[in-house]
Tab-separated table of C-alpha atoms in Angstrom:
chain	number	residue	atom	x	y	z
W	1463	MET	CA	17.243	10.562	-40.115
W	1464	LYS	CA	20.711	10.855	-38.842
W	1465	GLN	CA	20.968	10.522	-35.108
W	1466	ASP	CA	23.807	11.846	-33.112
W	1467	LYS	CA	25.177	10.162	-29.988
W	1468	TYR	CA	22.718	12.098	-27.767
W	1469	THR	CA	19.477	11.326	-29.608
W	1470	LYS	CA	19.321	7.860	-27.959
W	1471	LYS	CA	19.523	9.391	-24.565
W	1472	GLU	CA	16.910	11.921	-25.501
W	1473	ILE	CA	14.570	9.151	-26.508
W	1474	GLU	CA	15.224	7.449	-23.251
W	1475	VAL	CA	14.393	10.630	-21.357
W	1476	LEU	CA	11.097	10.953	-23.367
W	1477	ASP	CA	10.286	7.346	-22.594
W	1478	ILE	CA	10.750	7.859	-18.958
W	1479	GLN	CA	8.655	11.066	-19.008
W	1480	ILE	CA	5.836	9.211	-20.837
W	1481	ILE	CA	5.870	6.394	-18.250
W	1482	ALA	CA	6.045	8.858	-15.336
W	1483	THR	CA	3.220	10.969	-16.739
W	1484	ILE	CA	1.087	7.737	-16.936
W	1485	PHE	CA	1.791	6.936	-13.315
W	1486	PHE	CA	1.151	10.663	-12.445
W	1487	ILE	CA	-2.327	10.202	-13.885
W	1488	ILE	CA	-2.804	7.030	-11.793
W	1489	SER	CA	-1.572	9.081	-8.609
W	1490	LEU	CA	-4.237	11.638	-9.553
W	1491	ILE	CA	-6.963	9.029	-9.836
W	1492	ILE	CA	-5.902	7.646	-6.459
W	1493	SER	CA	-6.085	11.149	-4.992
W	1494	ILE	CA	-9.600	11.737	-6.275
W	1495	ILE	CA	-10.749	8.429	-4.885
W	1496	LEU	CA	-9.287	9.218	-1.600
W	1497	THR	CA	-10.827	12.737	-1.443
W	1498	TYR	CA	-14.158	11.266	-2.548
W	1499	ASP	CA	-13.943	8.750	0.289
W	1500	GLU	CA	-13.278	11.427	2.709
W	1501	LYS	CA	-16.217	13.298	1.417
W	1502	LEU	CA	-18.453	10.321	1.769
W	1503	LYS	CA	-17.288	9.943	5.512
W	1504	LEU	CA	-18.290	13.590	6.106
W	1505	ILE	CA	-21.681	13.251	4.516
W	1506	ASN	CA	-22.841	9.886	5.830
W	1507	GLY	CA	-20.285	8.624	8.286
W	1508	GLN	CA	-19.031	5.822	6.032
W	1509	GLY	CA	-16.683	5.890	3.065
W	1510	ILE	CA	-15.251	3.406	0.594
W	1511	PHE	CA	-12.288	2.684	2.890
W	1512	LYS	CA	-11.583	2.265	6.675
W	1513	ASN	CA	-9.476	5.008	8.052
W	1514	LYS	CA	-6.300	2.820	8.285
W	1515	GLN	CA	-6.825	1.552	4.638
W	1516	ALA	CA	-7.173	5.187	3.448
W	1517	GLN	CA	-3.986	6.202	5.309
W	1518	GLN	CA	-2.084	3.231	3.800
W	1519	ILE	CA	-3.192	4.022	0.327
W	1520	ALA	CA	-2.258	7.767	0.886
W	1521	LEU	CA	1.126	6.679	2.044
W	1522	PHE	CA	1.502	4.514	-0.994
W	1523	ASN	CA	0.406	7.375	-3.206
W	1524	ARG	CA	2.928	9.818	-1.623
W	1525	ILE	CA	5.743	7.395	-2.178
W	1526	LEU	CA	4.671	7.112	-5.790
W	1527	VAL	CA	4.671	11.015	-5.997
W	1528	VAL	CA	8.326	11.079	-4.646
W	1529	ILE	CA	9.355	8.475	-7.154
W	1530	LEU	CA	7.724	10.435	-9.972
W	1531	ALA	CA	9.364	13.675	-8.758
W	1532	LEU	CA	12.744	11.801	-8.861
W	1533	ALA	CA	11.998	10.533	-12.441
W	1534	PHE	CA	11.269	14.158	-13.651
W	1535	VAL	CA	14.314	15.595	-11.921
W	1536	TYR	CA	16.380	12.889	-13.638
W	1537	GLY	CA	14.895	13.792	-16.996
W	1538	ASN	CA	15.571	17.329	-16.484
W	1539	TYR	CA	19.167	16.753	-15.478
W	1540	ILE	CA	19.903	14.550	-18.537
W	1541	THR	CA	18.198	17.116	-20.695
W	1542	GLU	CA	20.374	19.939	-19.338
W	1543	LYS	CA	23.578	17.801	-19.653
W	1544	ILE	CA	22.720	16.980	-23.361
W	1545	ALA	CA	22.184	20.632	-24.150
W	1546	GLU	CA	25.425	21.550	-22.427
W	1547	ALA	CA	27.237	18.732	-24.473
W	1548	ARG	CA	25.842	20.030	-27.789
W	1549	ASN	CA	27.099	23.498	-26.794
W	1550	LYS	CA	23.711	25.071	-26.842
W	1551	ASN	CA	24.241	28.525	-25.537
W	1552	ASN	CA	21.044	29.070	-23.502
W	1553	VAL	CA	20.783	26.372	-20.939
W	1554	LYS	CA	19.607	28.923	-18.392
W	1555	TYR	CA	15.970	27.806	-18.694
W	1556	LEU	CA	16.825	24.186	-18.449
W	1557	LYS	CA	18.736	24.973	-15.162
W	1558	LEU	CA	15.552	26.682	-13.931
W	1559	GLN	CA	13.526	23.728	-14.887
W	1560	LEU	CA	15.799	21.485	-13.065
W	1561	PHE	CA	15.655	23.680	-9.964
W	1562	SER	CA	11.868	23.756	-10.215
W	1563	GLY	CA	11.824	19.865	-10.104
W	1564	GLU	CA	14.124	19.847	-7.228
W	1565	LEU	CA	11.803	22.086	-5.249
W	1566	SER	CA	8.878	19.739	-6.223
W	1567	LEU	CA	10.842	16.803	-4.981
W	1568	ILE	CA	11.562	18.530	-1.689
W	1569	GLY	CA	7.783	19.425	-1.376
W	1570	ALA	CA	6.798	15.770	-2.103
W	1571	LEU	CA	9.346	14.520	0.511
W	1572	ILE	CA	7.854	16.989	3.049
W	1573	VAL	CA	4.254	15.793	2.372
W	1574	LEU	CA	5.398	12.092	2.467
W	1575	TYR	CA	6.992	12.690	5.863
W	1576	ILE	CA	3.724	14.219	7.169
W	1577	VAL	CA	1.595	11.385	5.898
W	1578	TYR	CA	4.076	8.852	7.347
W	1579	LYS	CA	4.260	10.565	10.712
W	1580	ASN	CA	0.458	10.737	10.979
W	1581	GLN	CA	-0.404	7.113	10.312
W	1582	GLY	CA	-3.042	6.016	12.769
W	1583	ASN	CA	-3.880	9.664	13.652
W	1584	GLU	CA	-7.678	9.680	13.493
W	1585	ASN	CA	-7.862	13.489	13.562
W	1586	PHE	CA	-5.650	13.662	10.385
W	1587	GLY	CA	-7.710	13.412	7.261
W	1588	VAL	CA	-6.242	11.853	4.144
W	1589	ALA	CA	-7.574	14.688	2.085
W	1590	ASP	CA	-5.509	17.055	4.070
W	1591	THR	CA	-2.283	15.991	2.091
W	1592	GLU	CA	-3.848	14.328	-1.003
W	1593	ASN	CA	-3.014	16.949	-3.674
W	1594	PRO	CA	-0.248	15.595	-5.756
W	1595	ILE	CA	2.173	17.959	-6.959
W	1596	LEU	CA	4.730	17.844	-9.710
C-alpha cells in the first residue's frame, strides 16, 4: 500500500492512543480499588490502605489522568493538522474534538489541584474525586 508523508504521523498518533488507552484502563482500575477501599472503610472502619496511602495513590492517579488528557489532546491536534494539510474540507468536527479534549484537560487539572490541596485532610475522601474523566 502506498503511504503518503502523513501516514507515518497518523500511525504514531494511533500508537499514542493505544498506549494512552491502556494507561486509562489502569487508571480506571486504580479508581475502582480506591473507591472499594473507601467503601470498606465505611462498612467496617478499615480499608485496604491507610488514609495517607490512599491520598498518595489518588494524587498519582490524577497526575496520570492529566498526562493521558495531554496525550489525547496532542493526538487530536496532530490529526487536525494532518487533515488540514491534506486539504480535507470538513475539519470542523476535528476542531470540536480538539476543543473537547482541551476541556477534559482543564477538568483533569482542576481535580488534580483539588486532590493536591487536600492531601492530609481526613475529612476529604479519596472517592470524592476518584472518577477519571477523559
